[in-house]
PDB file of C-alpha atoms in Angstrom:
ATOM      1  CA  UNK A   1      92.887 -79.093 -28.423  1.00  0.00           C
ATOM      2  CA  UNK A   2      96.292 -79.100 -26.762  1.00  0.00           C
ATOM      3  CA  UNK A   3      98.565 -82.046 -27.593  1.00  0.00           C
ATOM      4  CA  UNK A   4     101.976 -82.381 -25.987  1.00  0.00           C
ATOM      5  CA  UNK A   5     104.986 -83.303 -28.110  1.00  0.00           C
ATOM      6  CA  UNK A   6     106.327 -85.591 -25.359  1.00  0.00           C
ATOM      7  CA  UNK A   7     105.271 -89.221 -25.476  1.00  0.00           C
ATOM      8  CA  UNK A   8     106.325 -92.850 -25.431  1.00  0.00           C
ATOM      9  CA  UNK A   9     104.747 -96.000 -26.779  1.00  0.00           C
ATOM     10  CA  UNK A  10     105.673 -99.654 -27.217  1.00  0.00           C
ATOM     11  CA  UNK A  11     104.171-102.248 -29.515  1.00  0.00           C
ATOM     12  CA  UNK A  12     105.014-105.951 -29.588  1.00  0.00           C
ATOM     13  CA  UNK A  13     103.612-108.739 -31.751  1.00  0.00           C
ATOM     14  CA  UNK A  14     104.706-112.377 -31.485  1.00  0.00           C
ATOM     15  CA  UNK A  15     104.233-115.402 -33.710  1.00  0.00           C
ATOM     16  CA  UNK A  16     105.688-118.902 -33.437  1.00  0.00           C
ATOM     17  CA  UNK A  17     108.661-117.874 -35.557  1.00  0.00           C
ATOM     18  CA  UNK A  18     109.342-114.241 -34.719  1.00  0.00           C
ATOM     19  CA  UNK A  19     108.730-111.452 -32.210  1.00  0.00           C
ATOM     20  CA  UNK A  20     108.569-107.841 -33.379  1.00  0.00           C
ATOM     21  CA  UNK A  21     109.015-104.908 -30.994  1.00  0.00           C
ATOM     22  CA  UNK A  22     108.620-101.244 -31.917  1.00  0.00           C
ATOM     23  CA  UNK A  23     109.397 -98.483 -29.423  1.00  0.00           C
ATOM     24  CA  UNK A  24     108.567 -94.857 -30.215  1.00  0.00           C
ATOM     25  CA  UNK A  25     109.683 -91.802 -28.244  1.00  0.00           C
ATOM     26  CA  UNK A  26     108.727 -88.236 -29.127  1.00  0.00           C
ATOM     27  CA  UNK A  27     110.086 -84.936 -27.812  1.00  0.00           C
ATOM     28  CA  UNK A  28     109.543 -81.305 -28.757  1.00  0.00           C
ATOM     29  CA  UNK A  29     110.941 -80.012 -32.027  1.00  0.00           C
ATOM     30  CA  UNK A  30     110.095 -77.121 -34.302  1.00  0.00           C
ATOM     31  CA  UNK A  31     109.237 -79.462 -37.174  1.00  0.00           C
ATOM     32  CA  UNK A  32     108.373 -83.138 -37.612  1.00  0.00           C
ATOM     33  CA  UNK A  33     111.661 -85.044 -37.692  1.00  0.00           C
ATOM     34  CA  UNK A  34     112.168 -88.819 -37.708  1.00  0.00           C
ATOM     35  CA  UNK A  35     115.081 -90.920 -36.518  1.00  0.00           C
ATOM     36  CA  UNK A  36     114.337 -94.568 -37.366  1.00  0.00           C
ATOM     37  CA  UNK A  37     116.585 -97.471 -36.351  1.00  0.00           C
ATOM     38  CA  UNK A  38     115.496-100.570 -38.207  1.00  0.00           C
ATOM     39  CA  UNK A  39     117.153-103.878 -39.299  1.00  0.00           C
ATOM     40  CA  UNK A  40     118.657-103.772 -42.788  1.00  0.00           C
ATOM     41  CA  UNK A  41     116.239-106.389 -44.101  1.00  0.00           C
ATOM     42  CA  UNK A  42     113.356-104.002 -43.365  1.00  0.00           C
ATOM     43  CA  UNK A  43     114.957-100.877 -44.812  1.00  0.00           C
ATOM     44  CA  UNK A  44     112.551-100.816 -47.748  1.00  0.00           C
ATOM     45  CA  UNK A  45     109.532-100.242 -45.473  1.00  0.00           C
ATOM     46  CA  UNK A  46     111.071 -97.228 -43.699  1.00  0.00           C
ATOM     47  CA  UNK A  47     109.239 -94.778 -45.962  1.00  0.00           C
ATOM     48  CA  UNK A  48     105.939 -96.612 -45.440  1.00  0.00           C
ATOM     49  CA  UNK A  49     106.559 -96.667 -41.699  1.00  0.00           C
ATOM     50  CA  UNK A  50     107.233 -92.924 -41.629  1.00  0.00           C
ATOM     51  CA  UNK A  51     104.087 -92.235 -43.660  1.00  0.00           C
ATOM     52  CA  UNK A  52     102.033 -94.317 -41.220  1.00  0.00           C
ATOM     53  CA  UNK A  53     103.398 -92.429 -38.217  1.00  0.00           C
ATOM     54  CA  UNK A  54     102.737 -88.986 -39.730  1.00  0.00           C
ATOM     55  CA  UNK A  55      98.997 -89.724 -39.765  1.00  0.00           C
ATOM     56  CA  UNK A  56      99.183 -89.667 -35.960  1.00  0.00           C
ATOM     57  CA  UNK A  57     102.104 -87.329 -35.213  1.00  0.00           C
ATOM     58  CA  UNK A  58     102.280 -83.913 -36.861  1.00  0.00           C
ATOM     59  CA  UNK A  59     105.144 -82.246 -35.001  1.00  0.00           C
ATOM     60  CA  UNK A  60     108.104 -83.177 -32.813  1.00  0.00           C
ATOM     61  CA  UNK A  61     111.240 -85.288 -32.972  1.00  0.00           C
ATOM     62  CA  UNK A  62     110.215 -88.931 -33.364  1.00  0.00           C
ATOM     63  CA  UNK A  63     112.662 -91.695 -32.437  1.00  0.00           C
ATOM     64  CA  UNK A  64     111.684 -95.188 -33.615  1.00  0.00           C
ATOM     65  CA  UNK A  65     113.508 -98.392 -32.662  1.00  0.00           C
ATOM     66  CA  UNK A  66     112.519-101.660 -34.336  1.00  0.00           C
ATOM     67  CA  UNK A  67     113.877-105.022 -33.125  1.00  0.00           C
ATOM     68  CA  UNK A  68     113.309-108.554 -34.401  1.00  0.00           C
ATOM     69  CA  UNK A  69     113.766-111.782 -32.469  1.00  0.00           C
ATOM     70  CA  UNK A  70     113.580-115.370 -33.689  1.00  0.00           C
ATOM     71  CA  UNK A  71     115.097-117.713 -36.258  1.00  0.00           C
ATOM     72  CA  UNK A  72     112.651-116.692 -38.932  1.00  0.00           C
ATOM     73  CA  UNK A  73     114.519-113.434 -39.380  1.00  0.00           C
ATOM     74  CA  UNK A  74     117.722-115.036 -40.691  1.00  0.00           C
ATOM     75  CA  UNK A  75     118.676-117.658 -43.252  1.00  0.00           C
ATOM     76  CA  UNK A  76     121.771-119.793 -42.777  1.00  0.00           C
ATOM     77  CA  UNK A  77     123.867-121.111 -45.647  1.00  0.00           C
ATOM     78  CA  UNK A  78     127.268-122.564 -46.487  1.00  0.00           C
ATOM     79  CA  UNK A  79     129.749-120.522 -48.468  1.00  0.00           C
ATOM     80  CA  UNK A  80     132.654-122.478 -50.023  1.00  0.00           C
ATOM     81  CA  UNK A  81     135.719-120.917 -51.599  1.00  0.00           C
ATOM     82  CA  UNK A  82     136.066-123.476 -54.381  1.00  0.00           C
ATOM     83  CA  UNK A  83     139.121-121.887 -56.005  1.00  0.00           C
ATOM     84  CA  UNK A  84     141.058-121.921 -52.745  1.00  0.00           C
ATOM     85  CA  UNK A  85     139.898-125.468 -51.969  1.00  0.00           C
ATOM     86  CA  UNK A  86     141.063-126.660 -55.417  1.00  0.00           C
ATOM     87  CA  UNK A  87     144.483-125.151 -54.722  1.00  0.00           C
ATOM     88  CA  UNK A  88     144.702-126.849 -51.333  1.00  0.00           C
ATOM     89  CA  UNK A  89     143.938-130.302 -52.802  1.00  0.00           C
ATOM     90  CA  UNK A  90     146.205-129.776 -55.833  1.00  0.00           C
ATOM     91  CA  UNK A  91     149.180-128.652 -53.770  1.00  0.00           C
ATOM     92  CA  UNK A  92     148.723-131.453 -51.247  1.00  0.00           C
ATOM     93  CA  UNK A  93     148.843-134.023 -54.083  1.00  0.00           C
ATOM     94  CA  UNK A  94     151.880-132.284 -55.657  1.00  0.00           C
ATOM     95  CA  UNK A  95     153.706-132.403 -52.316  1.00  0.00           C
ATOM     96  CA  UNK A  96     152.938-136.126 -52.002  1.00  0.00           C
ATOM     97  CA  UNK A  97     154.236-136.834 -55.503  1.00  0.00           C
ATOM     98  CA  UNK A  98     157.351-134.662 -55.141  1.00  0.00           C
ATOM     99  CA  UNK A  99     158.491-136.219 -51.881  1.00  0.00           C
ATOM    100  CA  UNK A 100     156.981-139.693 -52.194  1.00  0.00           C
ATOM    101  CA  UNK A 101     154.692-139.249 -49.224  1.00  0.00           C
ATOM    102  CA  UNK A 102     151.659-141.391 -48.471  1.00  0.00           C
ATOM    103  CA  UNK A 103     148.252-140.550 -47.022  1.00  0.00           C
ATOM    104  CA  UNK A 104     144.969-139.212 -48.222  1.00  0.00           C
ATOM    105  CA  UNK A 105     143.521-135.721 -48.125  1.00  0.00           C
ATOM    106  CA  UNK A 106     141.676-135.431 -44.793  1.00  0.00           C
ATOM    107  CA  UNK A 107     138.137-134.200 -45.488  1.00  0.00           C
ATOM    108  CA  UNK A 108     137.440-133.231 -41.851  1.00  0.00           C
ATOM    109  CA  UNK A 109     140.532-131.023 -41.765  1.00  0.00           C
ATOM    110  CA  UNK A 110     139.431-129.217 -44.901  1.00  0.00           C
ATOM    111  CA  UNK A 111     135.854-128.709 -43.628  1.00  0.00           C
ATOM    112  CA  UNK A 112     137.187-127.293 -40.378  1.00  0.00           C
ATOM    113  CA  UNK A 113     139.112-124.501 -42.072  1.00  0.00           C
ATOM    114  CA  UNK A 114     137.079-121.228 -41.872  1.00  0.00           C
ATOM    115  CA  UNK A 115     138.981-119.792 -44.835  1.00  0.00           C
ATOM    116  CA  UNK A 116     137.600-122.582 -47.040  1.00  0.00           C
ATOM    117  CA  UNK A 117     134.090-123.269 -45.749  1.00  0.00           C
ATOM    118  CA  UNK A 118     132.036-120.621 -43.961  1.00  0.00           C
ATOM    119  CA  UNK A 119     128.525-120.742 -42.507  1.00  0.00           C
ATOM    120  CA  UNK A 120     126.792-117.455 -43.250  1.00  0.00           C
ATOM    121  CA  UNK A 121     123.653-115.922 -41.786  1.00  0.00           C
ATOM    122  CA  UNK A 122     121.753-113.621 -44.087  1.00  0.00           C
ATOM    123  CA  UNK A 123     118.744-111.465 -43.274  1.00  0.00           C
ATOM    124  CA  UNK A 124     115.951-112.458 -45.590  1.00  0.00           C
ATOM    125  CA  UNK A 125     113.078-110.338 -46.735  1.00  0.00           C
ATOM    126  CA  UNK A 126     109.719-111.470 -45.443  1.00  0.00           C
ATOM    127  CA  UNK A 127     106.453-109.703 -46.234  1.00  0.00           C
ATOM    128  CA  UNK A 128     104.788-111.232 -43.193  1.00  0.00           C
ATOM    129  CA  UNK A 129     107.433-109.738 -40.892  1.00  0.00           C
ATOM    130  CA  UNK A 130     107.091-106.367 -42.602  1.00  0.00           C
ATOM    131  CA  UNK A 131     103.345-106.441 -41.940  1.00  0.00           C
ATOM    132  CA  UNK A 132     103.953-107.330 -38.295  1.00  0.00           C
ATOM    133  CA  UNK A 133     106.357-104.390 -37.933  1.00  0.00           C
ATOM    134  CA  UNK A 134     103.771-101.948 -39.282  1.00  0.00           C
ATOM    135  CA  UNK A 135     101.120-103.388 -36.952  1.00  0.00           C
ATOM    136  CA  UNK A 136     103.449-103.092 -33.948  1.00  0.00           C
ATOM    137  CA  UNK A 137     104.297 -99.516 -35.000  1.00  0.00           C
ATOM    138  CA  UNK A 138     100.611 -98.557 -35.005  1.00  0.00           C
ATOM    139  CA  UNK A 139     100.248-100.174 -31.586  1.00  0.00           C
ATOM    140  CA  UNK A 140     103.204 -98.166 -30.258  1.00  0.00           C
ATOM    141  CA  UNK A 141     101.930 -94.967 -31.864  1.00  0.00           C
ATOM    142  CA  UNK A 142      98.572 -95.330 -30.144  1.00  0.00           C
ATOM    143  CA  UNK A 143     100.439 -95.405 -26.834  1.00  0.00           C
ATOM    144  CA  UNK A 144     102.380 -92.287 -27.817  1.00  0.00           C
ATOM    145  CA  UNK A 145      99.201 -90.451 -28.804  1.00  0.00           C
ATOM    146  CA  UNK A 146      97.492 -91.366 -25.548  1.00  0.00           C
ATOM    147  CA  UNK A 147     100.402 -90.036 -23.489  1.00  0.00           C
ATOM    148  CA  UNK A 148     100.612 -86.862 -25.587  1.00  0.00           C
ATOM    149  CA  UNK A 149      96.900 -86.229 -25.062  1.00  0.00           C
ATOM    150  CA  UNK A 150      97.147 -86.736 -21.309  1.00  0.00           C
ATOM    151  CA  UNK A 151     100.110 -84.393 -21.011  1.00  0.00           C
ATOM    152  CA  UNK A 152      98.310 -81.981 -23.318  1.00  0.00           C
ATOM    153  CA  UNK A 153      95.428 -81.671 -20.848  1.00  0.00           C
ATOM    154  CA  UNK A 154      97.827 -80.678 -18.071  1.00  0.00           C
ATOM    155  CA  UNK A 155      99.591 -78.232 -20.407  1.00  0.00           C
ATOM    156  CA  UNK A 156      96.290 -76.677 -21.445  1.00  0.00           C
ATOM    157  CA  UNK A 157      95.265 -76.107 -17.826  1.00  0.00           C
ATOM    158  CA  UNK A 158      98.576 -74.410 -16.970  1.00  0.00           C
ATOM    159  CA  UNK A 159      98.732 -72.315 -20.143  1.00  0.00           C
ATOM    160  CA  UNK A 160      95.132 -71.171 -19.798  1.00  0.00           C
ATOM    161  CA  UNK A 161      95.641 -70.213 -16.143  1.00  0.00           C
ATOM    162  CA  UNK A 162      98.711 -68.122 -16.973  1.00  0.00           C
ATOM    163  CA  UNK A 163      97.005 -66.414 -19.909  1.00  0.00           C
ATOM    164  CA  UNK A 164      94.046 -65.507 -17.696  1.00  0.00           C
ATOM    165  CA  UNK A 165      96.471 -64.037 -15.155  1.00  0.00           C
ATOM    166  CA  UNK A 166      97.845 -61.813 -17.925  1.00  0.00           C
ATOM    167  CA  UNK A 167      94.293 -60.797 -18.799  1.00  0.00           C
ATOM    168  CA  UNK A 168      93.610 -59.846 -15.178  1.00  0.00           C
ATOM    169  CA  UNK A 169      96.744 -57.713 -14.989  1.00  0.00           C
ATOM    170  CA  UNK A 170      95.914 -56.028 -18.297  1.00  0.00           C
ATOM    171  CA  UNK A 171      92.585 -54.944 -16.828  1.00  0.00           C
ATOM    172  CA  UNK A 172      94.389 -53.527 -13.806  1.00  0.00           C
ATOM    173  CA  UNK A 173      96.665 -51.605 -16.177  1.00  0.00           C
ATOM    174  CA  UNK A 174      93.639 -50.263 -18.059  1.00  0.00           C
ATOM    175  CA  UNK A 175      92.131 -48.980 -14.810  1.00  0.00           C
ATOM    176  CA  UNK A 176      95.436 -47.440 -13.752  1.00  0.00           C
ATOM    177  CA  UNK A 177      95.914 -45.804 -17.158  1.00  0.00           C
ATOM    178  CA  UNK A 178      92.734 -43.776 -16.639  1.00  0.00           C
ATOM    179  CA  UNK A 179      94.256 -42.258 -13.499  1.00  0.00           C
ATOM    180  CA  UNK A 180      97.734 -41.584 -14.842  1.00  0.00           C
ATOM    181  CA  UNK A 181      96.819 -38.444 -16.806  1.00  0.00           C
ATOM    182  CA  UNK A 182      94.846 -36.930 -13.926  1.00  0.00           C
ATOM    183  CA  UNK A 183      97.643 -37.678 -11.487  1.00  0.00           C
ATOM    184  CA  UNK A 184     100.119 -36.039 -13.863  1.00  0.00           C
ATOM    185  CA  UNK A 185      97.887 -32.943 -14.081  1.00  0.00           C
ATOM    186  CA  UNK A 186      97.763 -32.690 -10.292  1.00  0.00           C
ATOM    187  CA  UNK A 187     101.551 -33.046  -9.968  1.00  0.00           C
ATOM    188  CA  UNK A 188     102.136 -30.471 -12.698  1.00  0.00           C
ATOM    189  CA  UNK A 189      99.730 -27.965 -11.141  1.00  0.00           C
ATOM    190  CA  UNK A 190     101.364 -28.388  -7.748  1.00  0.00           C
ATOM    191  CA  UNK A 191     104.838 -27.806  -9.146  1.00  0.00           C
ATOM    192  CA  UNK A 192     103.747 -24.728 -11.058  1.00  0.00           C
ATOM    193  CA  UNK A 193     102.114 -23.255  -7.960  1.00  0.00           C
ATOM    194  CA  UNK A 194     105.297 -23.847  -6.020  1.00  0.00           C
ATOM    195  CA  UNK A 195     107.380 -22.346  -8.814  1.00  0.00           C
ATOM    196  CA  UNK A 196     105.369 -19.218  -9.693  1.00  0.00           C
ATOM    197  CA  UNK A 197     103.835 -18.563  -6.290  1.00  0.00           C
ATOM    198  CA  UNK A 198     100.157 -18.970  -7.006  1.00  0.00           C
ATOM    199  CA  UNK A 199      99.932 -17.634 -10.575  1.00  0.00           C
ATOM    200  CA  UNK A 200      98.978 -20.721 -12.617  1.00  0.00           C
ATOM    201  CA  UNK A 201      98.716 -20.687 -16.398  1.00  0.00           C
ATOM    202  CA  UNK A 202      95.835 -23.111 -17.034  1.00  0.00           C
ATOM    203  CA  UNK A 203      96.432 -23.018 -20.778  1.00  0.00           C
ATOM    204  CA  UNK A 204     100.015 -24.081 -20.311  1.00  0.00           C
ATOM    205  CA  UNK A 205      98.939 -26.866 -17.944  1.00  0.00           C
ATOM    206  CA  UNK A 206      96.321 -28.140 -20.373  1.00  0.00           C
ATOM    207  CA  UNK A 207      98.854 -28.130 -23.202  1.00  0.00           C
ATOM    208  CA  UNK A 208     101.408 -30.079 -21.169  1.00  0.00           C
ATOM    209  CA  UNK A 209      98.769 -32.541 -19.982  1.00  0.00           C
ATOM    210  CA  UNK A 210      97.550 -33.100 -23.550  1.00  0.00           C
ATOM    211  CA  UNK A 211     101.088 -33.803 -24.742  1.00  0.00           C
ATOM    212  CA  UNK A 212     101.664 -36.194 -21.872  1.00  0.00           C
ATOM    213  CA  UNK A 213      98.342 -37.945 -22.448  1.00  0.00           C
ATOM    214  CA  UNK A 214      99.159 -38.484 -26.101  1.00  0.00           C
ATOM    215  CA  UNK A 215     102.636 -39.784 -25.345  1.00  0.00           C
ATOM    216  CA  UNK A 216     101.484 -42.077 -22.502  1.00  0.00           C
ATOM    217  CA  UNK A 217      98.340 -43.373 -24.218  1.00  0.00           C
ATOM    218  CA  UNK A 218      98.374 -47.184 -24.089  1.00  0.00           C
ATOM    219  CA  UNK A 219      94.751 -47.895 -24.986  1.00  0.00           C
ATOM    220  CA  UNK A 220      95.636 -49.253 -28.429  1.00  0.00           C
ATOM    221  CA  UNK A 221      98.296 -51.570 -26.992  1.00  0.00           C
ATOM    222  CA  UNK A 222      95.914 -52.810 -24.313  1.00  0.00           C
ATOM    223  CA  UNK A 223      93.193 -53.434 -26.885  1.00  0.00           C
ATOM    224  CA  UNK A 224      95.559 -55.424 -29.103  1.00  0.00           C
ATOM    225  CA  UNK A 225      96.893 -57.361 -26.103  1.00  0.00           C
ATOM    226  CA  UNK A 226      93.385 -58.304 -24.993  1.00  0.00           C
ATOM    227  CA  UNK A 227      92.524 -59.287 -28.572  1.00  0.00           C
ATOM    228  CA  UNK A 228      95.567 -61.574 -28.717  1.00  0.00           C
ATOM    229  CA  UNK A 229      94.532 -63.140 -25.423  1.00  0.00           C
ATOM    230  CA  UNK A 230      91.048 -63.917 -26.760  1.00  0.00           C
ATOM    231  CA  UNK A 231      92.526 -65.403 -29.941  1.00  0.00           C
ATOM    232  CA  UNK A 232      94.890 -67.498 -27.833  1.00  0.00           C
ATOM    233  CA  UNK A 233      92.015 -68.947 -25.793  1.00  0.00           C
ATOM    234  CA  UNK A 234      90.031 -69.733 -28.967  1.00  0.00           C
ATOM    235  CA  UNK A 235      92.996 -71.467 -30.605  1.00  0.00           C
ATOM    236  CA  UNK A 236      93.314 -73.779 -27.587  1.00  0.00           C
ATOM    237  CA  UNK A 237      89.968 -75.300 -28.665  1.00  0.00           C
ATOM    238  CA  UNK A 238      90.962 -76.080 -32.274  1.00  0.00           C
ATOM    239  CA  UNK A 239      91.148 -79.737 -33.314  1.00  0.00           C
ATOM    240  CA  UNK A 240      94.468 -79.374 -35.130  1.00  0.00           C
ATOM    241  CA  UNK A 241      98.147 -78.702 -34.376  1.00  0.00           C
ATOM    242  CA  UNK A 242      98.222 -75.274 -32.709  1.00  0.00           C
ATOM    243  CA  UNK A 243     101.760 -74.844 -31.350  1.00  0.00           C
ATOM    244  CA  UNK A 244     103.075 -72.517 -34.042  1.00  0.00           C
ATOM    245  CA  UNK A 245      99.978 -70.305 -33.935  1.00  0.00           C
ATOM    246  CA  UNK A 246     100.361 -69.938 -30.187  1.00  0.00           C
ATOM    247  CA  UNK A 247     104.069 -69.121 -30.554  1.00  0.00           C
ATOM    248  CA  UNK A 248     103.207 -66.306 -32.975  1.00  0.00           C
ATOM    249  CA  UNK A 249     100.622 -64.838 -30.590  1.00  0.00           C
ATOM    250  CA  UNK A 250     103.113 -64.974 -27.722  1.00  0.00           C
ATOM    251  CA  UNK A 251     105.534 -62.858 -29.787  1.00  0.00           C
ATOM    252  CA  UNK A 252     102.775 -60.342 -30.467  1.00  0.00           C
ATOM    253  CA  UNK A 253     101.709 -60.198 -26.823  1.00  0.00           C
ATOM    254  CA  UNK A 254     105.287 -59.686 -25.735  1.00  0.00           C
ATOM    255  CA  UNK A 255     105.612 -56.761 -28.160  1.00  0.00           C
ATOM    256  CA  UNK A 256     102.471 -55.077 -26.800  1.00  0.00           C
ATOM    257  CA  UNK A 257     103.479 -55.597 -23.163  1.00  0.00           C
ATOM    258  CA  UNK A 258     106.915 -54.105 -23.800  1.00  0.00           C
ATOM    259  CA  UNK A 259     105.349 -51.086 -25.472  1.00  0.00           C
ATOM    260  CA  UNK A 260     102.950 -50.591 -22.575  1.00  0.00           C
ATOM    261  CA  UNK A 261     105.876 -50.662 -20.173  1.00  0.00           C
ATOM    262  CA  UNK A 262     107.859 -48.109 -22.153  1.00  0.00           C
ATOM    263  CA  UNK A 263     104.941 -45.678 -22.703  1.00  0.00           C
ATOM    264  CA  UNK A 264     103.014 -45.778 -19.440  1.00  0.00           C
ATOM    265  CA  UNK A 265     105.459 -43.741 -17.333  1.00  0.00           C
ATOM    266  CA  UNK A 266     103.916 -44.984 -14.090  1.00  0.00           C
ATOM    267  CA  UNK A 267     105.461 -47.116 -11.355  1.00  0.00           C
ATOM    268  CA  UNK A 268     102.289 -49.072 -10.622  1.00  0.00           C
ATOM    269  CA  UNK A 269     101.775 -49.922 -14.285  1.00  0.00           C
ATOM    270  CA  UNK A 270     105.459 -50.877 -14.494  1.00  0.00           C
ATOM    271  CA  UNK A 271     104.893 -53.426 -11.707  1.00  0.00           C
ATOM    272  CA  UNK A 272     101.898 -54.867 -13.561  1.00  0.00           C
ATOM    273  CA  UNK A 273     103.998 -55.114 -16.729  1.00  0.00           C
ATOM    274  CA  UNK A 274     106.628 -57.107 -14.822  1.00  0.00           C
ATOM    275  CA  UNK A 275     103.909 -59.517 -13.665  1.00  0.00           C
ATOM    276  CA  UNK A 276     102.517 -59.900 -17.192  1.00  0.00           C
ATOM    277  CA  UNK A 277     105.971 -60.595 -18.622  1.00  0.00           C
ATOM    278  CA  UNK A 278     106.584 -63.203 -15.914  1.00  0.00           C
ATOM    279  CA  UNK A 279     103.387 -65.075 -16.749  1.00  0.00           C
ATOM    280  CA  UNK A 280     104.037 -64.745 -20.491  1.00  0.00           C
ATOM    281  CA  UNK A 281     107.480 -66.301 -20.066  1.00  0.00           C
ATOM    282  CA  UNK A 282     105.852 -69.300 -18.379  1.00  0.00           C
ATOM    283  CA  UNK A 283     103.405 -69.611 -21.269  1.00  0.00           C
ATOM    284  CA  UNK A 284     106.256 -69.414 -23.768  1.00  0.00           C
ATOM    285  CA  UNK A 285     108.063 -72.325 -22.106  1.00  0.00           C
ATOM    286  CA  UNK A 286     104.879 -74.405 -22.016  1.00  0.00           C
ATOM    287  CA  UNK A 287     103.909 -73.682 -25.616  1.00  0.00           C
ATOM    288  CA  UNK A 288     107.302 -74.958 -26.821  1.00  0.00           C
ATOM    289  CA  UNK A 289     106.044 -78.466 -26.022  1.00  0.00           C
ATOM    290  CA  UNK A 290     102.660 -78.119 -27.731  1.00  0.00           C
ATOM    291  CA  UNK A 291     102.213 -79.830 -31.098  1.00  0.00           C
TER     292      UNK A 291
END
């Protein structure tokens, strides 16, 4: 089964206190790589989150963005610098005594000084929020998987069509290869007649033709190419990640096609080789996005 590595999904869960949103985007990558952006208070569940996602996504670059909204995500508190406050009050009283000044320490002025009294907001750990994040992540992942499956169907159709085109051209090459040796024999005989004036050495012709046939024989390459094509089509049906297997077969097919082109020594076969390489290049590009 063909699964694309491109997908997007969004999960959102809301309660009276908090709203959790998880967005997941996947693109093609040689391995399975995660980039998770998550609030500090939830850092401890990052490993659990990654483990959950890998049950659905086996390959690709996975970008995860987790956001929290609501008052339940933070805890407010007052932070007082008691040492500094003691110094303020002590020095104010010393100044009054030294210079004979009157008046009391103004509490409102002290409270209003941010260097003395500070209201802090701290992220607090909350198991309920952590559970909501994991639930939203699964929801988002289901969306990603659905998109990857849909794109995979389109990829499979295109890849299969291009592979079958290569198969068709390989059959044309096989038919042409049967004629190449005979055509070479005819050309050689004609040249020898022109050169020696009618006295043709059949033994010499047969020897030259045999050498040419051995050098230009591409039956083994065609057989291996057709075998790779059949394996490729079978792998498309497997219920597992298949991208790397397909990439390996593409390398092998490319090797066989290049060898056919270099050995055939025929213009018509050379044209068929160009067509096969063109279709194989399209397959290569498509397979790069298959999980």
